[in-house]
Amino acid sequence: MKALPPGSTIGILGAGQLGRMLSVAAAQLGYRTHIFAPDSGPANDVSAGYTRGAYDDAEALAVFGSHCDVVTYEFENVAADPIAELGRHVPVHPSPGALAIAQDRIEEKRFVAEMGGRTAPWRPVRSPAELDQALAEIGCPAILKTTRFGYDGKGQARLMGPHDAAAAWEAIGARPAILEALVAFEHEFSIVLARGADGTTASWPPPLNEHRNGILARSTVPAPAAVAAQWTEAAALAGRVAEALGYVGVLTLEFFASADGPVFNEMAPRVHNSGHWTIEGAVTSQFENHIRAICGLPLGPTGLAGTRVEMENLIGAQADAWLTLAAEPGAHLHLYGKSEARPGRKMGHVTRVER
């Protein structure tokens, strides 16, 4: 892949905060960004161009693609087929094939298992009868997740016993799902890995991830010893997944640190919330390395920029403390420019780096 020269335009599908931070990283390297989304969002504030359109609107996507030298995406809830068609006219990274696998929890589990990954026991569920059968085979407690379009705890329901089946099925909208046994684990962590077009890879130290109400609340690096002991195995799996997909860009795999080793939870074919700490906490951020990868530049080093790094999400009204956070010595405040602080909505984050 020939490196794109500065001044080239990077198309980004999605107008959220990830697109915003990708745009900032792109600008630092001399690139322009052009956003495609149904509605304006945080990324529009820092982007040079914008095309409004539905993600399955082939005509609008074609117009958008004509303005771009390469296209990427900031979230995976976009239709894979129109993106594959777009890829016939302009390079798209990561590939639509990687997107299609990550969009379907069943395909994702099967694919990672083929790569040698360890997963929780699971069964596909397409009806109340199949849910009853899956519960009989897996047991409780368990969690029911829609196969598609679920994130931040959405599209999920926990079952403590068979008596919860009917309510859980209704809670996820009676849609195709996957039932997973709950894993006994000490910690949650993630591997954030960048892969260049030439096949070179670089990954960051795995953060300890703490969730609240299904939403990431805090990521901390270095992670505890129980995570560090499983870093090598988890990172090797991420590398095999990226290679098998011919992946270009940043890929994130989430894990549970269990007594048996790292248990794969899910995959995100994009930059990830658990990697936000890398903006100030690493030599090269996940956003810069994603831009470097998709533009054919060499990847930057991923070592820590301090002895300890903590990223705290500002969710809902937590962002109202922006003035206090701005006055905190050593705190790096990121506000996403969202107009309304709804409960459960990520409004920004703050990173603290100990030198």
PDB file of C-alpha atoms in Angstrom, residues 25-255:
ATOM      1  CA  ALA A  25      -5.494  12.662  15.186  1.00  0.00           C
ATOM      2  CA  ALA A  26      -5.798  12.924  11.410  1.00  0.00           C
ATOM      3  CA  ALA A  27      -5.384  16.697  11.487  1.00  0.00           C
ATOM      4  CA  GLN A  28      -2.180  16.364  13.496  1.00  0.00           C
ATOM      5  CA  LEU A  29      -0.765  14.271  10.651  1.00  0.00           C
ATOM      6  CA  GLY A  30      -1.910  16.734   8.003  1.00  0.00           C
ATOM      7  CA  TYR A  31      -5.030  14.902   6.786  1.00  0.00           C
ATOM      8  CA  ARG A  32      -8.565  16.159   6.317  1.00  0.00           C
ATOM      9  CA  THR A  33     -11.619  14.167   7.360  1.00  0.00           C
ATOM     10  CA  HIS A  34     -15.071  13.921   5.804  1.00  0.00           C
ATOM     11  CA  ILE A  35     -17.953  12.574   7.891  1.00  0.00           C
ATOM     12  CA  PHE A  36     -20.848  10.458   6.621  1.00  0.00           C
ATOM     13  CA  ALA A  37     -23.815  10.046   8.966  1.00  0.00           C
ATOM     14  CA  PRO A  38     -27.613  10.437   9.049  1.00  0.00           C
ATOM     15  CA  ASP A  39     -27.277  13.332  11.497  1.00  0.00           C
ATOM     16  CA  SER A  40     -24.619  15.768  12.605  1.00  0.00           C
ATOM     17  CA  GLY A  41     -22.676  14.840  15.747  1.00  0.00           C
ATOM     18  CA  PRO A  42     -19.508  15.546  17.740  1.00  0.00           C
ATOM     19  CA  ALA A  43     -17.226  14.646  14.820  1.00  0.00           C
ATOM     20  CA  ASN A  44     -18.716  17.368  12.625  1.00  0.00           C
ATOM     21  CA  ASP A  45     -17.262  20.060  14.878  1.00  0.00           C
ATOM     22  CA  VAL A  46     -13.707  19.124  13.874  1.00  0.00           C
ATOM     23  CA  SER A  47     -14.141  17.761  10.351  1.00  0.00           C
ATOM     24  CA  ALA A  48     -13.605  19.503   7.027  1.00  0.00           C
ATOM     25  CA  GLY A  49     -16.565  17.895   5.243  1.00  0.00           C
ATOM     26  CA  TYR A  50     -19.916  16.235   5.842  1.00  0.00           C
ATOM     27  CA  THR A  51     -22.313  14.163   3.762  1.00  0.00           C
ATOM     28  CA  ARG A  52     -25.721  13.462   5.260  1.00  0.00           C
ATOM     29  CA  GLY A  53     -27.212  10.101   4.400  1.00  0.00           C
ATOM     30  CA  ALA A  54     -28.462   6.761   5.663  1.00  0.00           C
ATOM     31  CA  TYR A  55     -25.802   4.075   6.062  1.00  0.00           C
ATOM     32  CA  ASP A  56     -27.600   1.866   3.544  1.00  0.00           C
ATOM     33  CA  ASP A  57     -28.050   4.642   0.948  1.00  0.00           C
ATOM     34  CA  ALA A  58     -25.802   3.447  -1.874  1.00  0.00           C
ATOM     35  CA  GLU A  59     -26.170   6.662  -3.887  1.00  0.00           C
ATOM     36  CA  ALA A  60     -25.253   8.906  -0.963  1.00  0.00           C
ATOM     37  CA  LEU A  61     -22.337   6.635  -0.088  1.00  0.00           C
ATOM     38  CA  ALA A  62     -21.055   6.859  -3.658  1.00  0.00           C
ATOM     39  CA  VAL A  63     -21.105  10.664  -3.502  1.00  0.00           C
ATOM     40  CA  PHE A  64     -19.342  10.538  -0.151  1.00  0.00           C
ATOM     41  CA  GLY A  65     -16.718   8.121  -1.478  1.00  0.00           C
ATOM     42  CA  SER A  66     -15.924  10.447  -4.369  1.00  0.00           C
ATOM     43  CA  HIS A  67     -14.628  12.979  -1.840  1.00  0.00           C
ATOM     44  CA  CYS A  68     -12.343  10.510  -0.041  1.00  0.00           C
ATOM     45  CA  ASP A  69      -8.985   8.843  -0.564  1.00  0.00           C
ATOM     46  CA  VAL A  70      -9.676   6.169   2.072  1.00  0.00           C
ATOM     47  CA  VAL A  71     -12.697   5.356   4.260  1.00  0.00           C
ATOM     48  CA  THR A  72     -12.960   4.004   7.797  1.00  0.00           C
ATOM     49  CA  TYR A  73     -15.742   3.743  10.360  1.00  0.00           C
ATOM     50  CA  GLU A  74     -16.116   4.694  13.996  1.00  0.00           C
ATOM     51  CA  PHE A  75     -18.759   2.163  14.986  1.00  0.00           C
ATOM     52  CA  GLU A  76     -19.855  -1.214  13.701  1.00  0.00           C
ATOM     53  CA  ASN A  77     -23.620  -0.747  13.507  1.00  0.00           C
ATOM     54  CA  VAL A  78     -23.566   0.024   9.806  1.00  0.00           C
ATOM     55  CA  ALA A  79     -24.811  -2.291   7.064  1.00  0.00           C
ATOM     56  CA  ALA A  80     -21.919  -4.357   5.707  1.00  0.00           C
ATOM     57  CA  ASP A  81     -23.222  -4.847   2.155  1.00  0.00           C
ATOM     58  CA  PRO A  82     -23.372  -1.138   1.174  1.00  0.00           C
ATOM     59  CA  ILE A  83     -19.931  -0.650   2.722  1.00  0.00           C
ATOM     60  CA  ALA A  84     -18.608  -3.532   0.638  1.00  0.00           C
ATOM     61  CA  GLU A  85     -20.022  -1.821  -2.454  1.00  0.00           C
ATOM     62  CA  LEU A  86     -18.359   1.426  -1.397  1.00  0.00           C
ATOM     63  CA  GLY A  87     -15.102  -0.520  -1.171  1.00  0.00           C
ATOM     64  CA  ARG A  88     -15.224  -1.118  -4.930  1.00  0.00           C
ATOM     65  CA  HIS A  89     -14.644   2.602  -5.475  1.00  0.00           C
ATOM     66  CA  VAL A  90     -12.405   3.665  -2.579  1.00  0.00           C
ATOM     67  CA  PRO A  91     -10.267   1.677  -0.107  1.00  0.00           C
ATOM     68  CA  VAL A  92     -12.194   0.840   3.091  1.00  0.00           C
ATOM     69  CA  HIS A  93     -10.332  -0.118   6.268  1.00  0.00           C
ATOM     70  CA  PRO A  94     -10.980  -2.218   8.267  1.00  0.00           C
ATOM     71  CA  SER A  95     -12.417  -4.496   5.595  1.00  0.00           C
ATOM     72  CA  PRO A  96     -16.184  -5.006   5.248  1.00  0.00           C
ATOM     73  CA  GLY A  97     -15.508  -8.702   5.922  1.00  0.00           C
ATOM     74  CA  ALA A  98     -14.161  -7.921   9.375  1.00  0.00           C
ATOM     75  CA  LEU A  99     -17.166  -5.669   9.968  1.00  0.00           C
ATOM     76  CA  ALA A 100     -19.604  -8.438   9.015  1.00  0.00           C
ATOM     77  CA  ILE A 101     -18.079 -10.913  11.476  1.00  0.00           C
ATOM     78  CA  ALA A 102     -17.977  -8.418  14.343  1.00  0.00           C
ATOM     79  CA  GLN A 103     -21.626  -7.454  13.757  1.00  0.00           C
ATOM     80  CA  ASP A 104     -22.915 -10.943  14.532  1.00  0.00           C
ATOM     81  CA  ARG A 105     -22.173 -12.412  17.972  1.00  0.00           C
ATOM     82  CA  ILE A 106     -22.612 -15.974  16.721  1.00  0.00           C
ATOM     83  CA  GLU A 107     -20.206 -15.552  13.803  1.00  0.00           C
ATOM     84  CA  GLU A 108     -17.819 -13.704  16.097  1.00  0.00           C
ATOM     85  CA  LYS A 109     -17.766 -16.509  18.677  1.00  0.00           C
ATOM     86  CA  ARG A 110     -17.269 -19.176  16.019  1.00  0.00           C
ATOM     87  CA  PHE A 111     -14.495 -17.232  14.312  1.00  0.00           C
ATOM     88  CA  VAL A 112     -12.551 -16.565  17.519  1.00  0.00           C
ATOM     89  CA  ALA A 113     -12.927 -20.221  18.557  1.00  0.00           C
ATOM     90  CA  GLU A 114     -11.433 -21.245  15.205  1.00  0.00           C
ATOM     91  CA  MET A 115      -8.474 -18.980  16.020  1.00  0.00           C
ATOM     92  CA  GLY A 116      -7.950 -20.889  19.268  1.00  0.00           C
ATOM     93  CA  GLY A 117      -9.771 -18.476  21.546  1.00  0.00           C
ATOM     94  CA  ARG A 118     -11.516 -19.539  24.743  1.00  0.00           C
ATOM     95  CA  THR A 119     -15.190 -18.538  25.038  1.00  0.00           C
ATOM     96  CA  ALA A 120     -17.953 -18.988  27.594  1.00  0.00           C
ATOM     97  CA  PRO A 121     -20.419 -21.812  26.850  1.00  0.00           C
ATOM     98  CA  TRP A 122     -23.068 -20.408  24.514  1.00  0.00           C
ATOM     99  CA  ARG A 123     -26.053 -21.362  22.379  1.00  0.00           C
ATOM    100  CA  PRO A 124     -27.921 -19.562  19.572  1.00  0.00           C
ATOM    101  CA  VAL A 125     -31.498 -18.594  20.463  1.00  0.00           C
ATOM    102  CA  ARG A 126     -34.159 -17.745  17.897  1.00  0.00           C
ATOM    103  CA  SER A 127     -37.353 -18.461  19.842  1.00  0.00           C
ATOM    104  CA  PRO A 128     -38.678 -18.922  23.388  1.00  0.00           C
ATOM    105  CA  ALA A 129     -38.483 -22.690  22.888  1.00  0.00           C
ATOM    106  CA  GLU A 130     -34.806 -22.482  21.909  1.00  0.00           C
ATOM    107  CA  LEU A 131     -34.183 -20.271  24.936  1.00  0.00           C
ATOM    108  CA  ASP A 132     -35.671 -22.914  27.219  1.00  0.00           C
ATOM    109  CA  GLN A 133     -33.514 -25.578  25.591  1.00  0.00           C
ATOM    110  CA  ALA A 134     -30.378 -23.419  25.848  1.00  0.00           C
ATOM    111  CA  LEU A 135     -31.046 -22.789  29.541  1.00  0.00           C
ATOM    112  CA  ALA A 136     -31.423 -26.524  30.113  1.00  0.00           C
ATOM    113  CA  GLU A 137     -28.022 -27.101  28.474  1.00  0.00           C
ATOM    114  CA  ILE A 138     -26.049 -24.151  29.852  1.00  0.00           C
ATOM    115  CA  GLY A 139     -27.755 -23.501  33.152  1.00  0.00           C
ATOM    116  CA  CYS A 140     -27.962 -20.282  35.172  1.00  0.00           C
ATOM    117  CA  PRO A 141     -26.895 -17.636  35.809  1.00  0.00           C
ATOM    118  CA  ALA A 142     -26.618 -16.671  32.155  1.00  0.00           C
ATOM    119  CA  ILE A 143     -26.960 -13.632  29.946  1.00  0.00           C
ATOM    120  CA  LEU A 144     -29.094 -13.270  26.831  1.00  0.00           C
ATOM    121  CA  LYS A 145     -27.741 -10.914  24.152  1.00  0.00           C
ATOM    122  CA  THR A 146     -29.134  -9.909  20.785  1.00  0.00           C
ATOM    123  CA  THR A 147     -26.908 -11.210  18.015  1.00  0.00           C
ATOM    124  CA  ARG A 148     -26.682  -7.754  16.447  1.00  0.00           C
ATOM    125  CA  PHE A 149     -26.642  -4.049  17.388  1.00  0.00           C
ATOM    126  CA  GLY A 150     -26.008  -4.298  21.117  1.00  0.00           C
ATOM    127  CA  TYR A 151     -23.479  -2.183  23.025  1.00  0.00           C
ATOM    128  CA  ASP A 152     -23.025  -0.534  26.447  1.00  0.00           C
ATOM    129  CA  GLY A 153     -25.351  -3.080  28.021  1.00  0.00           C
ATOM    130  CA  LYS A 154     -28.128  -2.525  25.482  1.00  0.00           C
ATOM    131  CA  GLY A 155     -29.878  -5.574  24.012  1.00  0.00           C
ATOM    132  CA  GLN A 156     -28.951  -7.715  27.006  1.00  0.00           C
ATOM    133  CA  ALA A 157     -30.816  -9.385  29.861  1.00  0.00           C
ATOM    134  CA  ARG A 158     -29.520 -11.434  32.768  1.00  0.00           C
ATOM    135  CA  LEU A 159     -31.225 -14.675  33.799  1.00  0.00           C
ATOM    136  CA  MET A 160     -30.794 -15.992  37.330  1.00  0.00           C
ATOM    137  CA  GLY A 161     -33.103 -18.952  36.705  1.00  0.00           C
ATOM    138  CA  PRO A 162     -35.434 -20.478  34.084  1.00  0.00           C
ATOM    139  CA  HIS A 163     -38.268 -18.386  35.525  1.00  0.00           C
ATOM    140  CA  ASP A 164     -36.585 -15.287  34.012  1.00  0.00           C
ATOM    141  CA  ALA A 165     -36.778 -16.624  30.444  1.00  0.00           C
ATOM    142  CA  ALA A 166     -40.013 -14.979  29.294  1.00  0.00           C
ATOM    143  CA  ALA A 167     -39.104 -11.569  30.713  1.00  0.00           C
ATOM    144  CA  ALA A 168     -35.579 -11.723  29.249  1.00  0.00           C
ATOM    145  CA  TRP A 169     -36.910 -12.644  25.800  1.00  0.00           C
ATOM    146  CA  GLU A 170     -39.266  -9.674  25.876  1.00  0.00           C
ATOM    147  CA  ALA A 171     -36.562  -7.365  27.275  1.00  0.00           C
ATOM    148  CA  ILE A 172     -34.356  -7.885  24.206  1.00  0.00           C
ATOM    149  CA  GLY A 173     -37.273  -7.341  21.849  1.00  0.00           C
ATOM    150  CA  ALA A 174     -37.878 -11.020  20.993  1.00  0.00           C
ATOM    151  CA  ARG A 175     -35.001 -10.910  18.504  1.00  0.00           C
ATOM    152  CA  PRO A 176     -32.406 -13.522  17.485  1.00  0.00           C
ATOM    153  CA  ALA A 177     -29.957 -13.841  20.341  1.00  0.00           C
ATOM    154  CA  ILE A 178     -27.164 -15.758  21.957  1.00  0.00           C
ATOM    155  CA  LEU A 179     -27.301 -17.203  25.466  1.00  0.00           C
ATOM    156  CA  GLU A 180     -23.980 -17.196  27.294  1.00  0.00           C
ATOM    157  CA  ALA A 181     -23.097 -18.757  30.616  1.00  0.00           C
ATOM    158  CA  LEU A 182     -21.735 -16.211  33.062  1.00  0.00           C
ATOM    159  CA  VAL A 183     -17.991 -16.625  33.537  1.00  0.00           C
ATOM    160  CA  ALA A 184     -16.347 -16.622  36.949  1.00  0.00           C
ATOM    161  CA  PHE A 185     -13.624 -14.005  36.545  1.00  0.00           C
ATOM    162  CA  GLU A 186     -11.363 -11.738  38.551  1.00  0.00           C
ATOM    163  CA  HIS A 187     -11.104  -8.817  36.148  1.00  0.00           C
ATOM    164  CA  GLU A 188     -12.177  -7.526  32.746  1.00  0.00           C
ATOM    165  CA  PHE A 189      -9.535  -6.286  30.329  1.00  0.00           C
ATOM    166  CA  SER A 190      -9.010  -5.562  26.669  1.00  0.00           C
ATOM    167  CA  ILE A 191      -6.351  -5.915  24.021  1.00  0.00           C
ATOM    168  CA  VAL A 192      -6.213  -2.912  21.709  1.00  0.00           C
ATOM    169  CA  LEU A 193      -4.098  -3.777  18.687  1.00  0.00           C
ATOM    170  CA  ALA A 194      -3.118  -1.864  15.562  1.00  0.00           C
ATOM    171  CA  ARG A 195      -2.226  -3.650  12.332  1.00  0.00           C
ATOM    172  CA  GLY A 196      -0.709  -1.884   9.353  1.00  0.00           C
ATOM    173  CA  ALA A 197      -1.296  -2.614   5.698  1.00  0.00           C
ATOM    174  CA  ASP A 198       2.118  -4.322   5.604  1.00  0.00           C
ATOM    175  CA  GLY A 199       1.052  -6.746   8.338  1.00  0.00           C
ATOM    176  CA  THR A 200       3.064  -5.193  11.155  1.00  0.00           C
ATOM    177  CA  THR A 201       1.271  -5.027  14.490  1.00  0.00           C
ATOM    178  CA  ALA A 202       1.555  -3.062  17.709  1.00  0.00           C
ATOM    179  CA  SER A 203      -0.556  -3.393  20.836  1.00  0.00           C
ATOM    180  CA  TRP A 204      -0.875  -1.378  24.004  1.00  0.00           C
ATOM    181  CA  PRO A 205      -0.580  -2.719  27.558  1.00  0.00           C
ATOM    182  CA  PRO A 206      -3.975  -4.173  28.525  1.00  0.00           C
ATOM    183  CA  PRO A 207      -6.075  -1.926  30.768  1.00  0.00           C
ATOM    184  CA  LEU A 208      -8.146  -3.116  33.693  1.00  0.00           C
ATOM    185  CA  ASN A 209     -11.720  -2.216  32.707  1.00  0.00           C
ATOM    186  CA  GLU A 210     -14.378  -1.491  35.301  1.00  0.00           C
ATOM    187  CA  HIS A 211     -18.012  -1.327  34.213  1.00  0.00           C
ATOM    188  CA  ARG A 212     -21.046   0.221  35.838  1.00  0.00           C
ATOM    189  CA  ASN A 213     -24.547  -0.639  34.597  1.00  0.00           C
ATOM    190  CA  GLY A 214     -23.042  -2.262  31.532  1.00  0.00           C
ATOM    191  CA  ILE A 215     -21.054   0.864  30.573  1.00  0.00           C
ATOM    192  CA  LEU A 216     -17.295   1.258  30.890  1.00  0.00           C
ATOM    193  CA  ALA A 217     -16.604   3.516  33.857  1.00  0.00           C
ATOM    194  CA  ARG A 218     -12.816   3.347  34.207  1.00  0.00           C
ATOM    195  CA  SER A 219      -9.729   1.897  32.521  1.00  0.00           C
ATOM    196  CA  THR A 220      -6.441   1.651  34.408  1.00  0.00           C
ATOM    197  CA  VAL A 221      -2.922   0.777  33.268  1.00  0.00           C
ATOM    198  CA  PRO A 222      -0.909  -1.131  34.371  1.00  0.00           C
ATOM    199  CA  ALA A 223      -3.524  -3.748  35.120  1.00  0.00           C
ATOM    200  CA  PRO A 224      -3.298  -6.075  38.152  1.00  0.00           C
ATOM    201  CA  ALA A 225      -1.031  -9.118  38.092  1.00  0.00           C
ATOM    202  CA  ALA A 226      -3.938 -11.449  37.254  1.00  0.00           C
ATOM    203  CA  VAL A 227      -4.401  -9.566  33.977  1.00  0.00           C
ATOM    204  CA  ALA A 228      -0.697  -9.143  33.247  1.00  0.00           C
ATOM    205  CA  ALA A 229      -0.290 -12.921  33.520  1.00  0.00           C
ATOM    206  CA  GLN A 230      -2.794 -13.391  30.684  1.00  0.00           C
ATOM    207  CA  TRP A 231      -1.565 -10.528  28.492  1.00  0.00           C
ATOM    208  CA  THR A 232       0.656 -12.651  26.231  1.00  0.00           C
ATOM    209  CA  GLU A 233      -2.004 -15.254  25.432  1.00  0.00           C
ATOM    210  CA  ALA A 234      -4.722 -12.654  24.820  1.00  0.00           C
ATOM    211  CA  ALA A 235      -2.488 -10.481  22.640  1.00  0.00           C
ATOM    212  CA  ALA A 236      -1.431 -13.514  20.596  1.00  0.00           C
ATOM    213  CA  LEU A 237      -5.079 -14.336  19.935  1.00  0.00           C
ATOM    214  CA  ALA A 238      -5.757 -10.737  18.883  1.00  0.00           C
ATOM    215  CA  GLY A 239      -2.823 -10.956  16.484  1.00  0.00           C
ATOM    216  CA  ARG A 240      -4.124 -14.195  14.932  1.00  0.00           C
ATOM    217  CA  VAL A 241      -7.595 -12.691  14.532  1.00  0.00           C
ATOM    218  CA  ALA A 242      -6.190  -9.579  12.861  1.00  0.00           C
ATOM    219  CA  GLU A 243      -4.006 -11.606  10.508  1.00  0.00           C
ATOM    220  CA  ALA A 244      -6.818 -13.968   9.523  1.00  0.00           C
ATOM    221  CA  LEU A 245      -9.047 -11.002   8.707  1.00  0.00           C
ATOM    222  CA  GLY A 246      -6.330  -9.201   6.739  1.00  0.00           C
ATOM    223  CA  TYR A 247      -7.114  -6.389   9.137  1.00  0.00           C
ATOM    224  CA  VAL A 248      -5.898  -2.808   8.703  1.00  0.00           C
ATOM    225  CA  GLY A 249      -6.476  -0.371  11.569  1.00  0.00           C
ATOM    226  CA  VAL A 250      -7.187  -0.706  15.277  1.00  0.00           C
ATOM    227  CA  LEU A 251      -8.933  -3.840  16.540  1.00  0.00           C
ATOM    228  CA  THR A 252     -10.140  -4.419  20.104  1.00  0.00           C
ATOM    229  CA  LEU A 253     -10.844  -7.733  21.825  1.00  0.00           C
ATOM    230  CA  GLU A 254     -12.436  -7.743  25.269  1.00  0.00           C
ATOM    231  CA  PHE A 255     -11.626 -10.506  27.769  1.00  0.00           C
TER     232      PHE A 255
END
